[in-house]
């Protein structure tokens, strides 16, 4: 019997709804919130209000594009956390209302695990390119940088994570001090393409195990700008591309070094990438080079599934539905990282 799941994502500044039937994506609607650009970062209060405005039209559109009637839904999966509490409350409260009215169960989904599960979304029933268990997933976003060992859809272990800033934060904060727009990651990526990655050397952390740190790099980047700006006020403008290329290369080197170590120690060659930073062209290239050099079998998500989206929530919900892992109506969202 086929299973149809509605997924709802509202953890940060994207309101998204998606419908999945038996692993196959029928629709995925995302309303992004441009309002935050003016502030150089997500303003939580504004994000919750925008979710409140967007949620009904976004869900209605997802159901319409899927070509189904809402009575065909078997369950509703929603992001319970981590994320901004006000944003999560909109998605979870809406889910409760709709689940009660349709008399279907609710399924809670961890946002970080959903990013990993994005690799199992099928856009057509024949699609087969999915990682085999166990695999390692490098999850890199604006809020997290983790290496996760995935032994099954419901067995994920964080083996390494950032002890301070996330990789996306490093991109965004360094872009901000250069006066580039927000979010800085994609802008740095574009400019890096024309720059020399060896033009500047920034410090790299020395941390044991598989953990990451990006705060030292941020400071080193700031000091480089400060020192050069003393002699040349136009230093940033003249060296933008080289600064971006050198910064991007350093971030990628830091990420790949620990991932390589984990893959070698655990003898795992199935390696996946997830999260917003996985859109980075340099990181994608580094993955391909590692695949060739170390015989890795790599999995890089489609651009549409790298940033926050409800398709990844729906597929996570689909796997939980098989095990009848439903959540009670009084479940409340959580803001902090739990995996
Ligand atoms: O997963 P995500 O959409 O959401 C949050 O964690 O909030 O990740 C957003 C992050 C931002 O830091 C953004 O700058 C970064 O992903 N990002 C990129 C690129 N595209 C998005 N970083 C580097 N290169 C990119 N092309």
Short mmCIF file of C-alpha atoms and ligand atoms in Angstrom, two decimals:
data_model
loop_
_atom_site.label_atom_id
_atom_site.label_comp_id
_atom_site.label_asym_id
_atom_site.label_seq_id
_atom_site.Cartn_x
_atom_site.Cartn_y
_atom_site.Cartn_z
CA UNK A 1 0.00 0.00 0.00
CA UNK A 2 1.42 3.37 -0.91
CA UNK A 3 2.26 5.94 1.74
CA UNK A 4 1.87 9.68 1.22
CA UNK A 5 3.61 12.09 3.57
CA UNK A 6 3.39 15.87 3.84
CA UNK A 7 6.61 17.44 5.14
CA UNK A 8 6.76 20.88 6.76
CA UNK A 9 9.98 22.80 7.37
CA UNK A 10 10.13 26.11 9.26
CA UNK A 11 13.31 25.98 11.33
CA UNK A 12 14.92 29.20 10.14
CA UNK A 13 13.97 31.59 7.35
CA UNK A 14 12.51 29.27 4.70
CA UNK A 15 8.88 28.16 4.85
CA UNK A 16 8.64 24.92 2.94
CA UNK A 17 6.14 22.12 2.33
CA UNK A 18 6.62 18.96 0.28
CA UNK A 19 4.69 15.83 -0.59
CA UNK A 20 6.38 12.46 -0.94
CA UNK A 21 4.70 9.23 -2.02
CA UNK A 22 6.74 6.06 -1.46
CA UNK A 23 10.11 7.88 -1.49
CA UNK A 24 9.24 9.76 -4.66
CA UNK A 25 8.93 13.53 -4.49
CA UNK A 26 5.64 14.87 -5.83
CA UNK A 27 6.16 18.52 -4.85
CA UNK A 28 8.53 20.76 -2.92
CA UNK A 29 7.54 24.39 -2.39
CA UNK A 30 9.87 26.88 -0.69
CA UNK A 31 9.10 30.47 0.27
CA UNK A 32 12.33 32.24 1.17
CA UNK A 33 12.29 35.41 3.24
CA UNK A 34 14.07 38.28 1.49
CA UNK A 35 13.29 40.60 4.39
CA UNK A 36 16.44 39.55 6.30
CA UNK A 37 18.86 40.75 3.60
CA UNK A 38 18.53 44.34 4.80
CA UNK A 39 19.72 43.28 8.26
CA UNK A 40 22.72 41.15 7.19
CA UNK A 41 21.34 38.11 9.02
CA UNK A 42 18.14 36.36 10.03
CA UNK A 43 15.99 38.38 12.45
CA UNK A 44 14.09 35.73 14.49
CA UNK A 45 11.02 37.89 15.18
CA UNK A 46 10.60 38.73 11.50
CA UNK A 47 11.19 35.10 10.51
CA UNK A 48 8.30 33.83 12.68
CA UNK A 49 5.96 36.46 11.30
CA UNK A 50 6.86 35.60 7.72
CA UNK A 51 6.33 31.88 8.45
CA UNK A 52 2.90 32.74 9.81
CA UNK A 53 2.06 34.55 6.57
CA UNK A 54 3.54 31.89 4.29
CA UNK A 55 2.59 28.58 5.85
CA UNK A 56 -0.99 28.18 4.59
CA UNK A 57 -0.32 29.21 0.95
CA UNK A 58 2.90 27.14 0.85
CA UNK A 59 1.19 23.97 2.13
CA UNK A 60 -1.81 24.52 -0.16
CA UNK A 61 0.53 24.93 -3.14
CA UNK A 62 2.52 21.80 -2.25
CA UNK A 63 -0.68 19.73 -2.11
CA UNK A 64 -1.93 21.25 -5.37
CA UNK A 65 1.37 20.67 -7.23
CA UNK A 66 1.47 17.08 -5.95
CA UNK A 67 -1.89 16.55 -7.65
CA UNK A 68 -3.45 15.01 -4.57
CA UNK A 69 -6.28 15.82 -2.18
CA UNK A 70 -5.34 16.51 1.43
CA UNK A 71 -7.44 13.52 2.51
CA UNK A 72 -4.89 11.27 0.77
CA UNK A 73 -2.18 12.18 3.31
CA UNK A 74 -1.17 9.34 5.65
CA UNK A 75 0.88 11.47 8.04
CA UNK A 76 2.44 14.90 8.48
CA UNK A 77 6.14 15.19 9.23
CA UNK A 78 7.46 18.44 10.68
CA UNK A 79 10.79 19.84 11.81
CA UNK A 80 10.80 19.77 15.59
CA UNK A 81 14.30 21.27 15.92
CA UNK A 82 16.98 22.49 16.12
CA UNK A 83 16.26 25.98 14.89
CA UNK A 84 14.69 29.28 15.89
CA UNK A 85 11.99 28.58 18.43
CA UNK A 86 9.51 31.14 17.10
CA UNK A 87 9.91 29.74 13.59
CA UNK A 88 9.60 26.12 14.74
CA UNK A 89 6.45 26.95 16.70
CA UNK A 90 4.70 28.07 13.51
CA UNK A 91 5.43 24.79 11.68
CA UNK A 92 4.68 22.55 14.65
CA UNK A 93 1.45 24.34 15.60
CA UNK A 94 0.25 24.26 12.02
CA UNK A 95 1.07 20.53 11.83
CA UNK A 96 -0.95 19.85 14.97
CA UNK A 97 -3.97 21.68 13.60
CA UNK A 98 -3.86 19.94 10.23
CA UNK A 99 -3.11 16.49 11.70
CA UNK A 100 -6.04 16.81 14.10
CA UNK A 101 -8.42 17.95 11.38
CA UNK A 102 -7.37 15.14 9.00
CA UNK A 103 -7.08 12.59 11.82
CA UNK A 104 -3.58 11.50 10.73
CA UNK A 105 -0.46 11.00 12.88
CA UNK A 106 2.33 13.55 13.29
CA UNK A 107 5.99 12.62 12.81
CA UNK A 108 8.74 14.70 14.36
CA UNK A 109 11.92 15.19 12.35
CA UNK A 110 15.34 16.40 13.45
CA UNK A 111 16.44 19.13 11.03
CA UNK A 112 20.06 17.95 10.92
CA UNK A 113 19.14 14.33 10.33
CA UNK A 114 16.78 15.53 7.59
CA UNK A 115 19.71 17.18 5.77
CA UNK A 116 21.44 13.77 5.77
CA UNK A 117 18.26 12.02 4.61
CA UNK A 118 18.03 14.38 1.61
CA UNK A 119 20.20 11.77 -0.14
CA UNK A 120 17.25 9.38 -0.17
CA UNK A 121 14.80 11.66 -1.97
CA UNK A 122 13.89 10.19 -5.34
CA UNK A 123 12.65 12.44 -8.10
CA UNK A 124 11.50 9.43 -10.09
CA UNK A 125 10.84 5.83 -9.02
CA UNK A 126 13.83 4.45 -11.00
CA UNK A 127 16.43 6.58 -9.23
CA UNK A 128 18.95 4.36 -7.44
CA UNK A 129 21.95 6.50 -6.58
CA UNK A 130 21.81 6.42 -2.78
CA UNK A 131 24.59 5.91 -0.22
CA UNK A 132 24.91 2.43 1.28
CA UNK A 133 25.08 2.03 5.05
CA UNK A 134 27.28 2.76 6.89
CA UNK A 135 28.32 6.05 5.32
CA UNK A 136 29.89 9.27 6.54
CA UNK A 137 28.12 12.56 5.95
CA UNK A 138 29.80 15.94 6.13
CA UNK A 139 27.01 18.28 7.19
CA UNK A 140 28.00 21.89 6.65
CA UNK A 141 25.58 24.77 7.05
CA UNK A 142 25.23 28.22 8.54
CA UNK A 143 24.73 26.78 12.01
CA UNK A 144 26.53 23.44 11.98
CA UNK A 145 29.64 21.63 10.81
CA UNK A 146 29.53 17.96 11.66
CA UNK A 147 30.82 14.60 10.54
CA UNK A 148 28.05 12.06 11.06
CA UNK A 149 28.36 8.31 10.86
CA UNK A 150 25.10 7.02 9.44
CA UNK A 151 24.49 3.32 10.12
CA UNK A 152 20.75 3.38 9.30
CA UNK A 153 18.07 6.06 8.76
CA UNK A 154 17.44 6.01 12.50
CA UNK A 155 21.05 5.45 13.61
CA UNK A 156 23.20 8.54 13.23
CA UNK A 157 26.20 9.33 15.38
CA UNK A 158 27.94 12.70 15.39
CA UNK A 159 31.63 11.81 15.49
CA UNK A 160 32.96 15.34 15.05
CA UNK A 161 31.57 18.86 15.17
CA UNK A 162 32.60 22.46 15.41
CA UNK A 163 33.56 23.71 18.82
CA UNK A 164 32.80 27.32 17.85
CA UNK A 165 31.69 28.77 14.50
CA UNK A 166 30.21 26.71 11.68
CA UNK A 167 31.78 26.63 8.20
CA UNK A 168 28.90 28.69 6.75
CA UNK A 169 29.35 31.23 9.52
CA UNK A 170 33.04 31.54 8.62
CA UNK A 171 32.06 32.27 5.01
CA UNK A 172 29.35 34.73 6.06
CA UNK A 173 31.33 36.59 8.73
CA UNK A 174 34.44 37.02 6.58
CA UNK A 175 32.25 38.18 3.69
CA UNK A 176 30.63 40.70 6.01
CA UNK A 177 33.96 42.29 7.02
CA UNK A 178 34.81 42.62 3.32
CA UNK A 179 31.51 44.48 2.85
CA UNK A 180 30.01 41.78 0.62
CA UNK A 181 26.27 41.01 0.85
CA UNK A 182 24.38 38.42 2.89
CA UNK A 183 24.55 35.48 2.87
CA UNK A 184 28.23 35.75 2.06
CA UNK A 185 28.92 32.10 1.17
CA UNK A 186 27.58 32.17 -2.40
CA UNK A 187 29.24 35.56 -3.06
CA UNK A 188 32.64 34.33 -1.83
CA UNK A 189 32.17 31.21 -3.98
CA UNK A 190 31.59 33.31 -7.10
CA UNK A 191 34.48 35.72 -6.49
CA UNK A 192 36.84 32.87 -5.54
CA UNK A 193 36.48 31.54 -9.04
CA UNK A 194 38.54 34.46 -10.37
CA UNK A 195 41.10 34.59 -7.55
CA UNK A 196 44.38 32.95 -6.56
CA UNK A 197 43.82 30.47 -3.70
CA UNK A 198 47.48 30.77 -2.66
CA UNK A 199 47.58 34.57 -2.50
CA UNK A 200 47.04 34.69 1.28
CA UNK A 201 47.70 32.20 4.06
CA UNK A 202 45.28 32.06 6.98
CA UNK A 203 45.72 30.05 10.16
CA UNK A 204 44.27 26.55 10.48
CA UNK A 205 43.21 24.96 13.79
CA UNK A 206 45.05 22.13 15.52
CA UNK A 207 42.35 20.16 17.26
CA UNK A 208 42.43 16.50 18.20
CA UNK A 209 39.91 14.00 16.82
CA UNK A 210 37.31 14.89 14.24
CA UNK A 211 36.16 18.22 15.70
CA UNK A 212 36.31 21.51 13.84
CA UNK A 213 37.05 25.10 14.77
CA UNK A 214 36.67 28.17 12.57
CA UNK A 215 37.01 31.06 15.02
CA UNK A 216 40.83 31.20 14.63
CA UNK A 217 40.51 31.45 10.87
CA UNK A 218 38.04 34.31 11.25
CA UNK A 219 40.49 36.19 13.52
CA UNK A 220 43.40 35.49 11.18
CA UNK A 221 41.34 36.81 8.25
CA UNK A 222 40.43 39.96 10.20
CA UNK A 223 44.06 40.62 11.19
CA UNK A 224 45.21 40.22 7.58
CA UNK A 225 42.70 42.84 6.46
CA UNK A 226 43.56 45.16 9.35
CA UNK A 227 47.33 44.98 8.65
CA UNK A 228 47.01 45.61 4.91
CA UNK A 229 44.36 48.32 5.25
CA UNK A 230 46.85 50.40 7.29
CA UNK A 231 49.00 50.84 4.16
CA UNK A 232 46.32 50.71 1.52
CA UNK A 233 42.70 51.76 2.19
CA UNK A 234 41.64 50.11 -1.09
CA UNK A 235 43.23 46.79 -0.17
CA UNK A 236 39.95 44.84 0.02
CA UNK A 237 38.61 46.20 -3.24
CA UNK A 238 41.86 45.43 -5.08
CA UNK A 239 42.25 41.93 -3.63
CA UNK A 240 38.65 40.76 -3.28
CA UNK A 241 38.94 37.75 -5.56
CA UNK A 242 42.26 36.57 -4.06
CA UNK A 243 40.95 37.02 -0.51
CA UNK A 244 37.84 34.99 -1.34
CA UNK A 245 39.82 32.26 -3.12
CA UNK A 246 42.30 31.95 -0.23
CA UNK A 247 39.54 31.97 2.38
CA UNK A 248 37.51 29.34 0.53
CA UNK A 249 40.52 27.07 0.06
CA UNK A 250 41.39 27.29 3.76
CA UNK A 251 37.82 26.41 4.83
CA UNK A 252 37.74 23.47 2.40
CA UNK A 253 41.17 22.23 3.56
CA UNK A 254 40.01 22.29 7.18
CA UNK A 255 36.78 20.42 6.33
CA UNK A 256 38.43 17.79 4.13
CA UNK A 257 41.35 17.03 6.45
CA UNK A 258 39.08 15.77 9.25
CA UNK A 259 36.75 14.00 6.85
CA UNK A 260 39.71 12.19 5.29
CA UNK A 261 40.94 11.17 8.73
CA UNK A 262 37.50 9.84 9.74
CA UNK A 263 37.10 7.92 6.47
CA UNK A 264 40.54 6.37 6.86
CA UNK A 265 40.15 5.47 10.56
CA UNK A 266 36.70 3.94 10.06
CA UNK A 267 37.51 2.45 6.67
CA UNK A 268 34.38 3.90 5.13
CA UNK A 269 34.37 4.91 1.48
CA UNK A 270 30.73 5.91 1.12
CA UNK A 271 30.95 9.66 1.72
CA UNK A 272 28.08 12.13 1.48
CA UNK A 273 27.82 15.89 1.66
CA UNK A 274 24.86 17.87 3.05
CA UNK A 275 23.74 21.33 4.22
CA UNK A 276 23.80 24.80 2.69
CA UNK A 277 27.58 25.00 2.27
CA UNK A 278 27.47 21.88 0.10
CA UNK A 279 26.43 24.26 -2.70
CA UNK A 280 30.03 25.54 -2.69
CA UNK A 281 31.72 24.78 -6.00
CA UNK A 282 35.19 24.40 -4.45
CA UNK A 283 33.93 21.91 -1.89
CA UNK A 284 32.13 19.91 -4.58
CA UNK A 285 35.36 19.85 -6.58
CA UNK A 286 37.34 18.72 -3.53
CA UNK A 287 34.84 15.87 -3.07
CA UNK A 288 35.30 14.77 -6.68
CA UNK A 289 39.09 14.90 -6.35
CA UNK A 290 38.95 12.83 -3.17
CA UNK A 291 36.71 10.30 -4.91
CA UNK A 292 39.31 9.84 -7.58
CA UNK A 293 42.30 9.80 -5.27
CA UNK A 294 40.96 7.70 -2.39
CA UNK A 295 38.36 5.60 -4.18
CA UNK A 296 35.48 7.27 -2.35
CA UNK A 297 31.95 6.70 -3.55
CA UNK A 298 30.62 10.25 -3.17
CA UNK A 299 27.09 11.61 -2.85
CA UNK A 300 26.51 15.30 -3.46
CA UNK A 301 22.94 16.56 -3.17
CA UNK A 302 21.19 18.45 -5.92
CA UNK A 303 21.28 22.21 -5.31
CA UNK A 304 17.55 22.25 -4.55
CA UNK A 305 18.10 19.89 -1.61
CA UNK A 306 21.19 21.56 -0.12
CA UNK A 307 19.42 24.46 1.56
CA UNK A 308 16.46 24.14 3.90
CA UNK A 309 13.57 22.33 2.22
CA UNK A 310 10.62 20.20 3.23
CA UNK A 311 11.40 17.34 0.83
CA UNK A 312 14.11 16.18 3.24
CA UNK A 313 11.59 16.38 6.11
CA UNK A 314 9.03 14.38 4.16
CA UNK A 315 11.51 11.60 3.26
CA UNK A 316 12.64 11.41 6.90
CA UNK A 317 8.97 11.16 7.85
CA UNK A 318 8.46 8.41 5.29
CA UNK A 319 11.16 6.22 6.91
CA UNK A 320 9.76 6.89 10.39
CA UNK A 321 6.26 6.04 9.15
CA UNK A 322 7.48 2.54 8.22
CA UNK A 323 8.36 2.02 11.88
CA UNK A 324 5.20 3.77 13.11
CA UNK A 325 7.32 6.33 14.95
CA UNK A 326 4.65 8.92 15.59
CA UNK A 327 4.84 11.79 18.02
CA UNK A 328 2.31 12.93 20.61
CA UNK A 329 0.16 15.99 20.06
CA UNK A 330 1.84 17.78 22.97
CA UNK A 331 5.35 17.60 21.43
CA UNK A 332 7.09 20.96 21.69
CA UNK A 333 9.91 22.19 19.43
CA UNK A 334 13.53 22.28 20.60
CA UNK A 335 15.96 25.00 19.58
CA UNK A 336 19.31 23.42 20.48
CA UNK A 337 21.32 20.83 18.58
CA UNK A 338 20.29 17.27 19.43
CA UNK A 339 20.98 14.43 17.03
O1 LIG B 1 21.79 24.84 5.47
P1 LIG B 1 21.58 26.28 5.25
O2 LIG B 1 20.71 26.68 4.08
O3 LIG B 1 20.88 26.93 6.48
C1 LIG B 1 21.39 27.31 7.69
O4 LIG B 1 22.26 26.68 8.28
O5 LIG B 1 20.83 28.34 8.15
O6 LIG B 1 23.01 26.96 5.10
C2 LIG B 1 23.18 28.33 4.87
C3 LIG B 1 24.66 28.58 4.78
C4 LIG B 1 25.03 30.05 4.83
O7 LIG B 1 26.08 30.23 5.74
C5 LIG B 1 25.50 30.31 3.38
O8 LIG B 1 26.46 31.34 3.28
C6 LIG B 1 26.09 28.98 3.03
O9 LIG B 1 25.21 28.03 3.57
N1 LIG B 1 26.22 28.80 1.57
C7 LIG B 1 27.40 28.74 0.93
C8 LIG B 1 27.11 28.61 -0.45
N2 LIG B 1 25.75 28.60 -0.60
C9 LIG B 1 25.23 28.71 0.66
N3 LIG B 1 28.65 28.77 1.40
C10 LIG B 1 29.65 28.67 0.51
N4 LIG B 1 29.45 28.57 -0.83
C11 LIG B 1 28.20 28.53 -1.34
N5 LIG B 1 28.02 28.42 -2.66
#
